[in-house]
Coordinates of C-alpha atoms and ligand atoms in Angstrom, one line a residue:
X23 CA 18.8 -15.9 25.7
X24 CA 16.5 -13.0 26.5
X25 CA 14.4 -14.1 23.6
X26 CA 13.2 -17.1 25.5
X27 CA 12.5 -15.2 28.7
X28 CA 9.2 -15.8 30.6
X29 CA 6.2 -14.2 28.9
X30 CA 7.5 -14.8 25.5
X31 CA 5.4 -16.0 22.6
X32 CA 6.8 -18.3 20.0
X33 CA 10.3 -17.8 21.4
X34 CA 10.2 -14.0 20.9
X35 CA 9.7 -11.6 23.9
X36 CA 7.8 -8.9 22.1
X37 CA 7.7 -6.4 24.9
X38 CA 11.4 -6.6 25.3
X39 CA 12.0 -6.4 21.6
X40 CA 9.8 -3.3 21.3
X41 CA 11.5 -1.7 24.3
X42 CA 14.9 -2.2 22.7
X43 CA 13.7 -0.9 19.3
X44 CA 12.4 2.2 21.1
X45 CA 15.9 2.7 22.5
X46 CA 17.2 2.6 19.0
X47 CA 19.0 -0.7 19.2
X48 CA 19.6 -1.6 15.5
X49 CA 19.3 -5.4 16.1
X50 CA 15.9 -5.0 17.6
X51 CA 14.8 -2.7 14.8
X52 CA 16.0 -5.3 12.3
X53 CA 14.1 -8.1 14.0
X54 CA 10.9 -6.1 14.0
X55 CA 11.2 -5.4 10.3
X56 CA 11.8 -9.1 9.7
X57 CA 8.6 -9.8 11.5
X58 CA 6.8 -7.4 9.2
X59 CA 8.4 -9.0 6.1
X60 CA 7.2 -12.5 7.1
X61 CA 3.8 -11.3 8.4
X62 CA 4.6 -13.1 11.6
X63 CA 1.7 -13.7 14.0
X64 CA 3.6 -11.7 16.6
X65 CA 2.9 -8.6 14.5
X66 CA -0.4 -8.0 16.1
X67 CA 1.2 -7.6 19.5
X68 CA 4.1 -5.5 18.0
X69 CA 1.7 -3.1 16.2
X70 CA -0.4 -2.7 19.2
X71 CA 2.6 -1.8 21.3
X72 CA 4.0 0.6 18.6
X73 CA 0.7 2.5 18.0
X74 CA 1.2 5.2 20.6
X75 CA 4.6 6.1 18.9
X76 CA 3.1 6.4 15.4
X77 CA 2.9 9.4 13.2
X78 CA 5.9 11.4 14.5
X79 CA 8.4 11.0 11.7
X80 CA 8.0 12.8 8.4
X81 CA 8.0 10.2 5.6
X82 CA 9.3 10.9 2.1
X83 CA 9.4 8.4 -0.7
X84 CA 11.9 8.4 -3.6
X85 CA 10.8 6.7 -6.8
X86 CA 12.1 6.5 -10.3
X87 CA 13.6 4.1 -12.9
X88 CA 16.5 1.8 -11.9
X89 CA 19.9 3.7 -12.3
X90 CA 18.3 7.1 -12.0
X91 CA 20.2 7.7 -8.7
X92 CA 17.6 6.9 -6.0
X93 CA 20.2 5.4 -3.6
X94 CA 22.8 8.1 -4.2
X95 CA 20.1 10.7 -3.6
X96 CA 18.9 9.0 -0.5
X97 CA 22.5 8.9 0.8
X98 CA 22.9 12.6 0.0
X99 CA 19.7 13.5 1.8
X100 CA 20.7 11.5 4.9
X101 CA 23.9 13.5 4.9
X102 CA 21.9 16.8 4.6
X103 CA 19.5 15.9 7.4
X104 CA 22.3 14.7 9.7
X105 CA 24.0 18.1 9.2
X106 CA 20.7 19.6 10.4
X107 CA 21.0 17.4 13.5
X108 CA 18.0 15.2 12.6
X109 CA 17.8 11.4 13.2
X110 CA 17.1 9.6 9.9
X111 CA 15.5 6.2 9.0
X112 CA 15.9 4.7 5.5
X113 CA 13.6 2.0 4.3
X114 CA 14.5 0.3 1.0
X115 CA 11.5 -1.6 -0.2
X116 CA 12.0 -4.4 -2.7
X117 CA 8.6 -5.9 -3.6
X118 CA 10.0 -8.2 -6.3
X119 CA 12.5 -10.1 -4.1
X120 CA 11.6 -12.7 -1.5
X121 CA 14.8 -12.0 0.3
X122 CA 15.5 -8.6 1.8
X123 CA 18.7 -7.1 0.6
X124 CA 19.0 -9.2 -2.6
X125 CA 18.8 -6.4 -5.1
X126 CA 20.0 -3.9 -2.5
X127 CA 23.7 -4.9 -2.3
X128 CA 24.8 -2.1 -4.5
X129 CA 22.7 0.3 -2.4
X130 CA 24.4 -0.9 0.7
X131 CA 27.7 0.3 -0.8
X132 CA 26.1 3.7 -1.5
X133 CA 24.8 4.0 2.1
X134 CA 28.2 2.8 3.5
X135 CA 29.2 6.2 4.9
X136 CA 26.1 6.2 7.2
X137 CA 26.5 2.5 8.3
X138 CA 28.2 3.4 11.6
X139 CA 26.2 6.5 12.5
X140 CA 24.0 5.6 15.5
X141 CA 21.5 8.2 14.4
X142 CA 20.8 6.6 11.1
X143 CA 18.7 3.4 10.7
X144 CA 18.9 1.7 7.3
X145 CA 16.7 -1.3 6.7
X146 CA 15.6 -3.1 3.6
X147 CA 12.3 -5.0 3.3
X148 CA 10.8 -7.5 0.9
X149 CA 7.1 -8.1 1.3
X150 CA 6.4 -11.4 -0.3
X151 CA 3.9 -13.5 1.7
X152 CA 2.7 -10.5 3.6
X153 CA -1.0 -10.8 4.4
X154 CA -1.9 -7.4 3.0
X155 CA 1.0 -7.2 0.5
X156 CA 3.0 -4.0 0.2
X157 CA 0.0 -1.8 1.1
X158 CA 0.1 -3.1 4.7
X159 CA 3.8 -4.1 5.0
X160 CA 5.2 -0.6 4.2
X161 CA 3.2 1.3 6.8
X162 CA 4.1 -1.3 9.4
X163 CA 7.8 -1.1 8.6
X164 CA 7.5 2.7 8.8
X165 CA 5.9 2.4 12.2
X166 CA 8.9 0.4 13.4
X167 CA 11.3 3.1 12.3
X168 CA 9.0 5.8 13.6
X169 CA 9.1 4.2 17.1
X170 CA 12.9 4.6 17.2
X171 CA 12.4 8.3 17.3
X172 CA 13.7 9.3 13.9
X173 CA 12.7 12.7 12.6
X174 CA 12.6 11.7 8.9
X175 CA 12.2 8.5 7.1
X176 CA 13.2 8.1 3.5
X177 CA 11.6 5.2 1.6
X178 CA 13.4 4.0 -1.6
X179 CA 11.5 1.7 -3.8
X180 CA 13.5 -0.8 -5.8
X181 CA 10.6 -2.1 -7.9
X182 CA 8.9 -0.4 -10.8
X183 CA 5.3 0.2 -11.9
X184 CA 2.5 -0.6 -9.6
X185 CA 4.7 -1.2 -6.5
X186 CA 6.0 2.3 -6.8
X187 CA 2.5 3.7 -6.8
X188 CA 1.6 1.6 -3.8
X189 CA 4.7 2.8 -1.9
X190 CA 3.9 6.4 -2.9
X191 CA 0.6 6.0 -1.2
X192 CA 2.3 5.3 2.1
X193 CA 4.4 8.5 2.4
X194 CA 3.8 12.2 3.1
X195 CA 5.9 13.5 0.2
X196 CA 6.8 11.7 -3.0
X197 CA 9.9 12.6 -5.0
X198 CA 9.9 11.4 -8.5
X199 CA 13.4 11.2 -9.8
X200 CA 14.6 11.5 -13.4
X201 CA 17.9 11.9 -15.0
X202 CA 19.1 13.1 -18.4
X203 CA 19.6 10.7 -21.3
X204 CA 17.3 8.0 -20.1
X205 CA 14.2 8.9 -22.1
X206 CA 12.6 9.4 -18.7
X207 CA 10.2 12.1 -19.5
X208 CA 8.2 9.9 -21.7
X209 CA 8.6 6.8 -19.6
X210 CA 7.4 8.7 -16.5
X211 CA 4.3 10.0 -18.2
X212 CA 3.5 6.5 -19.5
X213 CA 3.8 4.8 -16.1
X214 CA 1.5 7.4 -14.6
X215 CA 4.3 8.4 -12.3
X216 CA 3.9 12.1 -13.1
X217 CA 0.6 12.2 -11.1
X218 CA 2.2 10.9 -7.9
X219 CA 5.1 13.4 -7.8
X220 CA 5.0 16.2 -5.1
X221 CA 8.5 17.1 -6.0
X222 CA 10.4 16.3 -9.2
X223 CA 14.1 15.8 -9.0
X224 CA 16.4 15.9 -12.1
X225 CA 19.5 14.1 -10.9
X226 CA 22.9 14.0 -12.6
X227 CA 22.8 17.7 -13.3
X228 CA 26.5 17.3 -14.0
X229 CA 25.6 15.4 -17.2
X230 CA 24.7 16.8 -20.6
X231 CA 21.0 17.2 -21.2
X232 CA 20.0 17.8 -17.6
X233 CA 18.7 21.3 -18.3
X234 CA 16.6 20.0 -21.2
X235 CA 15.2 17.3 -19.1
X236 CA 14.2 19.8 -16.4
X237 CA 12.7 22.1 -19.0
X238 CA 10.6 19.3 -20.5
X239 CA 9.5 18.3 -17.1
X240 CA 8.5 21.8 -16.1
X241 CA 6.4 22.1 -19.3
X242 CA 4.6 18.8 -18.4
X243 CA 3.9 19.9 -14.9
X244 CA 2.6 23.3 -16.1
X245 CA 0.2 21.5 -18.5
X246 CA -1.6 19.6 -15.7
X247 CA -5.0 20.7 -14.6
X248 CA -5.1 22.0 -11.0
X249 CA -7.1 24.3 -8.8
X250 CA -5.6 27.7 -8.0
X251 CA -4.7 26.8 -4.4
X252 CA -3.3 23.5 -5.3
X253 CA 0.4 22.6 -4.8
X254 CA 2.5 23.0 -8.0
X255 CA 5.2 20.3 -7.9
X256 CA 8.6 22.1 -8.2
X257 CA 11.3 20.7 -10.5
X258 CA 14.7 20.6 -8.8
X259 CA 18.0 19.9 -10.5
X260 CA 20.9 18.5 -8.5
X261 CA 23.8 16.1 -8.6
X262 CA 23.5 13.5 -5.9
X263 CA 27.2 12.5 -6.4
X264 CA 28.7 16.0 -5.9
X265 CA 26.0 17.3 -3.6
X266 CA 25.4 20.3 -5.8
X267 CA 21.7 21.4 -5.5
X268 CA 20.9 18.9 -2.7
X269 CA 20.1 21.9 -0.5
X270 CA 17.4 23.0 -3.0
X271 CA 15.9 19.5 -2.8
X272 CA 15.8 19.7 1.0
X273 CA 14.2 23.1 0.7
X274 CA 11.6 21.8 -1.8
X275 CA 10.8 18.9 0.6
X276 CA 10.4 21.3 3.5
X277 CA 8.1 23.5 1.4
X278 CA 5.8 20.6 0.5
X279 CA 5.6 19.5 4.1
X280 CA 4.7 23.1 5.1
X281 CA 2.1 23.2 2.4
X282 CA 0.5 20.0 3.7
X283 CA 0.5 21.3 7.2
X284 CA -0.9 24.7 6.3
X285 CA -3.6 23.4 4.1
X286 CA -4.6 20.7 6.7
X287 CA -3.8 17.9 4.2
X288 CA -1.2 16.1 6.2
X289 CA -3.7 14.5 8.5
X290 CA -6.0 13.7 5.6
X291 CA -3.2 11.9 3.7
X292 CA -2.4 9.9 6.8
X293 CA -6.0 9.0 7.4
X294 CA -6.4 7.9 3.8
X295 CA -3.3 5.7 4.0
X296 CA -4.5 4.2 7.3
X297 CA -7.7 3.3 5.6
X298 CA -5.8 1.6 2.8
X299 CA -3.8 -0.3 5.3
X300 CA -6.9 -1.5 7.2
X301 CA -8.5 -2.4 3.9
X302 CA -5.5 -4.5 2.8
X303 CA -5.4 -6.3 6.1
X304 CA -9.1 -6.9 6.2
X305 CA -9.2 -8.3 2.7
X306 CA -6.1 -10.4 3.6
X307 CA -7.9 -11.8 6.6
X308 CA -11.1 -12.5 4.6
X309 CA -9.0 -14.3 1.9
X310 CA -7.2 -16.4 4.6
X311 CA -10.5 -17.3 6.3
X312 CA -12.2 -18.2 3.1
X313 CA -9.2 -20.2 2.0
X314 CA -8.3 -21.4 -1.5
X315 CA -11.5 -21.8 -3.4
X316 CA -9.8 -23.3 -6.4
X317 CA -10.9 -26.9 -6.5
X318 CA -13.6 -26.3 -3.8
X319 CA -16.3 -29.0 -4.2
X320 CA -19.1 -26.3 -4.2
X321 CA -17.3 -24.5 -7.0
X322 CA -17.1 -27.7 -9.1
X323 CA -20.8 -28.3 -8.8
X324 CA -21.6 -24.7 -9.8
X325 CA -19.1 -24.8 -12.7
X326 CA -20.9 -27.9 -14.1
X327 CA -24.2 -26.1 -13.9
X328 CA -22.9 -23.1 -15.7
X329 CA -21.1 -25.2 -18.4
X330 CA -24.4 -27.0 -19.3
X331 CA -26.5 -23.8 -19.1
X332 CA -28.4 -24.7 -16.0
X333 CA -27.5 -21.4 -14.5
X334 CA -25.4 -18.3 -15.3
X335 CA -22.0 -17.4 -13.9
X336 CA -23.3 -14.3 -12.0
X337 CA -25.9 -16.4 -10.1
X338 CA -23.3 -19.1 -9.5
X339 CA -20.8 -16.5 -8.1
X340 CA -23.5 -15.1 -5.8
X341 CA -24.3 -18.6 -4.5
X342 CA -20.6 -19.4 -4.0
X343 CA -20.1 -16.1 -2.1
X344 CA -23.1 -16.9 0.2
X345 CA -21.7 -20.4 0.8
X346 CA -18.2 -19.1 1.5
X347 CA -19.3 -16.4 3.9
X348 CA -21.6 -18.9 5.6
X349 CA -18.7 -21.3 6.2
X350 CA -16.0 -18.7 7.1
X351 CA -15.6 -17.7 10.7
X352 CA -16.7 -14.1 10.3
X353 CA -19.1 -12.2 12.6
X354 CA -21.6 -10.3 10.5
Ligands
LIG402 N1 27.1 11.5 -13.1 C1 26.4 11.2 -12.1 N2 26.1 9.9 -11.8 C2 25.3 9.7 -10.7 C3 24.7 10.7 -10.0 N3 24.0 10.1 -9.0 C4 24.1 8.8 -9.1 N4 24.9 8.5 -10.2 C5 25.3 7.2 -10.7 O1 24.2 6.5 -11.2 C6 24.3 5.1 -11.0 C7 23.0 4.6 -10.3 O2 22.9 5.2 -9.1 P1 21.9 4.6 -7.9 O3 21.9 5.6 -6.8 O4 22.4 3.2 -7.6 O5 20.5 4.5 -8.7 P2 19.2 3.7 -8.3 O6 19.2 2.4 -9.0 O7 18.1 4.6 -8.7 O8 19.2 3.6 -6.8 C8 25.5 4.9 -10.1 O9 26.6 4.5 -10.9 C9 25.8 6.3 -9.5 O10 27.1 6.5 -9.2 C10 25.0 12.1 -10.3 O11 24.6 13.0 -9.7 N5 25.8 12.3 -11.4
LIG403 MG1 18.9 1.9 -5.5

């Protein structure tokens, strides 16, 4: 009944919800992530309240083909950070599913050992329908987890392709995961995923071919052009299932973080991603204010002119933009 207390908006008392999330109450954290997923109008108030708590947690992303071991690795990392006494947040992002948790059922099983740990927050998020798409939803969900006072957030992407690259843009350190026997080396290069890796992990080192995969990857990394002072992404082999080599992965992540801090790049990365977030929200707002132009009467008239050669499509587009901006509620 606290949700309908005085001062509430749309049935949700935002101040109370934010206060409870700050105390680390899992239900409140879950509700805030749900608001992010659905791009609820209350988000404005939530994000304003969370802003002073932003930017404390170190954020790492784990990406790679389905089945490569992202969830198992995430679980192993959670264990390692808990042993170091750190509080950990996990955000599983599934851009392809309208329902959070749909494709993540198996992952829940792999995260089971942490489910009852009060210092571990595990949330999944879908982003369909979000005003600024994944580019805005991911940083907002990260801010929610950040506000709970976690030291580290691990983002696991369920999707492949463009969505992985978008999520990689929202973290401090990106781990690209590969495993032997999946033809991953070639796949990764094709998907442009090699460029986004700050650390490369070869999981399933207990399997045949792991050493060859690591060697192939090291060669590819060595071939890339980079300035003398630039970070050279390490290739770390480990077995997420047995835990062998996970300490090396933790060390590689810490080294990358130290590199970003020492070279003054951490702030730069965060500024760039805040810019991407603002841009995504601003374009979403513009699109919402302009509305659906398909079937717009002005478009129909212009289309007829272009079809009969009375004008060209560029001129028509310019006129449509002028008309749309003129009718949208935007302050110049
Ligand atoms: N042999 C072996 N199997 C692993 C290892 N890590 C994960 N797996 C298995 O690989 C499968 C996919 O793992 P999962 O973490 O769900 O991959 P994701 O789809 O990338 O999240 C599961 O059956 C895991 O048990 C490992 O280090 N060695
Ligand atoms: Mg998974």
